[in-house]
Amino acid sequence: MLVHETEPYNAEPPPGALLAQLTPLDTFYGRNHGPIPRIDPARWRLRVDGLVDHALELSIDELRRRFPERKLVATLQCAGNRRADLMEFRDIPGQVPWGPAATSTACWSGVRLADVLASAGLRREAAHIAFTGTDVSQQTDPPAPFGGSVPAAKALSDEVLLAWAMNDEPLPAAHGAPLRVVVPGWIGARSVKWLQRITARTEPSDNYFQTEYSILPPEADPRTAAPGDGITLGPIALHCAILQPDRDARLPAGPTEVTGYALAGEDRTVARVDVSPDNGGSWTHADLDAPENPWTWQHWRTTLTLPAGETELLARAWDSTGAVEPESPATVWNPRGYANNSWAGLHVTCHT
Ligand code: MTE
């Protein structure tokens, strides 16, 4: 793993580790805002409260007994994925310089959030569902648990899970045991780990991290920005990355396999990926895997004939609505470095 920080633990695998459809647990990226909490699963209870007819307190055994189990393959992606490319354009002090691997895919097992909310008697006026974790982040003043919310319409959709297992193994402590939310198609920050409380509200969560995950205008100072100054992030932005060859690789000129992943976000799918061997001089369409479901990345691959000398490989994705990624990090640069979905670029040197 490429460990960006040990405390809190923030790490991404080498890009080549993301070539498999499901990411093994020991290479799944980790994104934390505080220390990983130690939770005794026997004493842990999930509280469901707020705008519900009857508040609930549920143990893991009760969740398993009372609600049907559901499994779903879904990609998690941090809003800071590929921030390093934004930083090359203009520095972003104090933020983790994520490469293209702050993203991973698992088969999640758990119960539908919608089933739990129905059993609590979710009231009509509940417009947002807020999640609170157990970990305490020093990033806020005073230190407070991590949290966030999604609109009720998303929370009630079939794909949103309260998960206790990943890839058919018990959820590891680092990924939120005993229970985490999985909000497929939305930025990873909404998939709250070490879940202790679900609250139905009329307004979005007032947790610090709800609006910290927002796009500020380029001229804003993140240290003085107010919660309402940015565009609060929700669905993942259409996105692709090159996984092979390695960045700055030295390769023989000629045919070279280029591979990567693409993800459209929310319920869209990726429709086409174009790849260029010569910094946009020419483009070919990559072979793109059919979507497993809208919540999961699609891998792509093609063989490019690389010219001798230095060159920049490029990749850009199109989604099922016909939208294409913006060309340059300059267009999307923002002071916290979120949602970089500009074309993927990778420098290589080829010898004859
Ligand atoms: N949940 C809690 N309680 N604390 C956190 O720091 N980080 C969020 C989200 N859920 C976080 C959290 C962010 S920003 C991301 S991208 C994902 O968890 C990362 O999940 P992972 O570490 O299992 O890959």
CSV table of N, CA and C and ligand atoms in Angstrom, one decimal, residues 28-34 76-79 102 108 132-135 146-147 166 174-176 180 187-195 213, ligand 1:
chain,number,residue,atom,x,y,z
A,28,PHE,N,-7.7,-3.0,-0.3
A,28,PHE,CA,-8.8,-2.0,-0.4
A,28,PHE,C,-8.3,-0.7,0.2
A,29,TYR,N,-8.5,0.4,-0.5
A,29,TYR,CA,-8.0,1.7,0.0
A,29,TYR,C,-8.7,2.0,1.4
A,30,GLY,N,-8.0,2.9,2.1
A,30,GLY,CA,-8.5,3.2,3.5
A,30,GLY,C,-8.5,4.8,3.6
A,31,ARG,N,-9.6,5.3,4.0
A,31,ARG,CA,-9.7,6.8,4.1
A,31,ARG,C,-10.3,7.1,5.5
A,32,ASN,N,-9.6,7.7,6.4
A,32,ASN,CA,-10.1,8.0,7.7
A,32,ASN,C,-9.8,9.4,8.1
A,33,HIS,N,-10.6,9.9,9.0
A,33,HIS,CA,-10.5,11.3,9.6
A,33,HIS,C,-10.2,11.3,11.0
A,34,GLY,N,-10.0,10.1,11.6
A,34,GLY,CA,-9.7,10.0,13.0
A,34,GLY,C,-9.2,8.6,13.3
A,76,LEU,N,-16.5,1.8,-4.1
A,76,LEU,CA,-16.4,3.0,-3.2
A,76,LEU,C,-15.4,3.9,-3.8
A,77,GLN,N,-15.6,5.2,-3.8
A,77,GLN,CA,-14.6,6.1,-4.4
A,77,GLN,C,-14.5,7.4,-3.5
A,78,CYS,N,-13.3,7.7,-3.1
A,78,CYS,CA,-13.2,8.9,-2.3
A,78,CYS,C,-13.3,10.2,-3.2
A,79,ALA,N,-13.9,11.2,-2.7
A,79,ALA,CA,-14.1,12.4,-3.5
A,79,ALA,C,-12.7,13.1,-3.8
A,102,ALA,N,-7.7,5.8,-4.9
A,102,ALA,CA,-8.5,6.0,-3.7
A,102,ALA,C,-9.9,5.5,-4.0
A,108,TRP,N,-20.7,-6.4,-1.0
A,108,TRP,CA,-21.1,-6.0,0.3
A,108,TRP,C,-22.3,-6.9,0.7
A,132,THR,N,-24.2,8.8,11.7
A,132,THR,CA,-23.1,9.2,12.6
A,132,THR,C,-22.3,8.0,13.0
A,133,GLY,N,-21.0,8.2,12.8
A,133,GLY,CA,-20.0,7.1,13.1
A,133,GLY,C,-19.6,7.2,14.6
A,134,THR,N,-18.7,6.4,15.0
A,134,THR,CA,-18.2,6.3,16.4
A,134,THR,C,-16.8,7.0,16.5
A,135,ASP,N,-16.1,7.1,15.4
A,135,ASP,CA,-14.7,7.6,15.4
A,135,ASP,C,-14.8,9.2,15.7
A,146,PHE,N,-17.4,11.5,13.0
A,146,PHE,CA,-17.6,11.7,11.5
A,146,PHE,C,-19.0,11.4,11.2
A,147,GLY,N,-19.6,12.1,10.3
A,147,GLY,CA,-21.0,11.9,9.8
A,147,GLY,C,-21.3,12.5,8.5
A,166,MET,N,-17.8,-7.8,3.7
A,166,MET,CA,-17.2,-7.4,2.4
A,166,MET,C,-16.6,-8.7,1.8
A,174,ALA,N,-11.0,-1.8,10.0
A,174,ALA,CA,-10.6,-0.6,9.3
A,174,ALA,C,-11.6,-0.1,8.3
A,175,HIS,N,-12.6,-1.0,8.0
A,175,HIS,CA,-13.6,-0.6,7.0
A,175,HIS,C,-15.0,-0.4,7.7
A,176,GLY,N,-15.0,-0.3,9.0
A,176,GLY,CA,-16.2,0.1,9.7
A,176,GLY,C,-16.9,-0.9,10.5
A,180,ARG,N,-21.4,-0.6,8.6
A,180,ARG,CA,-21.2,0.7,7.9
A,180,ARG,C,-22.4,0.9,6.9
A,187,ILE,N,-20.2,9.8,-3.4
A,187,ILE,CA,-18.8,9.9,-2.8
A,187,ILE,C,-18.7,9.0,-1.6
A,188,GLY,N,-17.5,8.5,-1.4
A,188,GLY,CA,-17.2,7.6,-0.3
A,188,GLY,C,-17.6,8.2,1.1
A,189,ALA,N,-17.5,9.5,1.2
A,189,ALA,CA,-17.7,10.1,2.5
A,189,ALA,C,-19.1,9.9,3.1
A,190,ARG,N,-20.1,9.5,2.2
A,190,ARG,CA,-21.4,9.3,2.7
A,190,ARG,C,-21.6,7.9,3.2
A,191,SER,N,-20.6,7.0,2.9
A,191,SER,CA,-20.7,5.6,3.4
A,191,SER,C,-20.0,5.5,4.7
A,192,VAL,N,-20.8,6.0,5.7
A,192,VAL,CA,-20.2,6.2,7.1
A,192,VAL,C,-19.9,4.9,7.7
A,193,LYS,N,-18.7,4.8,8.3
A,193,LYS,CA,-18.2,3.6,8.9
A,193,LYS,C,-18.5,3.6,10.4
A,194,TRP,N,-18.4,2.5,11.1
A,194,TRP,CA,-18.6,2.4,12.6
A,194,TRP,C,-19.9,3.1,12.9
A,195,LEU,N,-20.9,2.7,12.2
A,195,LEU,CA,-22.2,3.4,12.3
A,195,LEU,C,-22.8,3.3,13.7
A,213,TYR,N,-17.1,18.2,2.5
A,213,TYR,CA,-17.0,17.6,1.2
A,213,TYR,C,-17.8,18.4,0.2
B,1,MTE,N1,-16.8,6.9,8.2
B,1,MTE,C1,-16.3,7.3,9.3
B,1,MTE,N2,-16.9,7.0,10.5
B,1,MTE,N3,-15.1,8.0,9.4
B,1,MTE,C2,-14.4,8.3,8.3
B,1,MTE,O1,-13.3,8.9,8.4
B,1,MTE,N4,-14.3,8.3,5.8
B,1,MTE,C3,-15.2,8.3,4.7
B,1,MTE,C4,-16.1,7.1,4.6
B,1,MTE,N5,-16.7,6.8,5.9
B,1,MTE,C5,-14.9,7.9,7.0
B,1,MTE,C6,-16.1,7.2,7.0
B,1,MTE,C7,-14.5,8.5,3.4
B,1,MTE,S1,-14.0,10.1,3.0
B,1,MTE,C8,-14.4,7.5,2.5
B,1,MTE,S2,-13.8,7.8,1.0
B,1,MTE,C9,-14.8,6.1,2.9
B,1,MTE,O2,-15.3,6.0,4.2
B,1,MTE,C10,-13.6,5.2,2.8
B,1,MTE,O3,-13.9,3.9,3.2
B,1,MTE,P1,-12.8,2.8,3.4
B,1,MTE,O4,-11.8,3.3,4.3
B,1,MTE,O5,-13.5,1.6,3.9
B,1,MTE,O6,-12.2,2.6,2.0
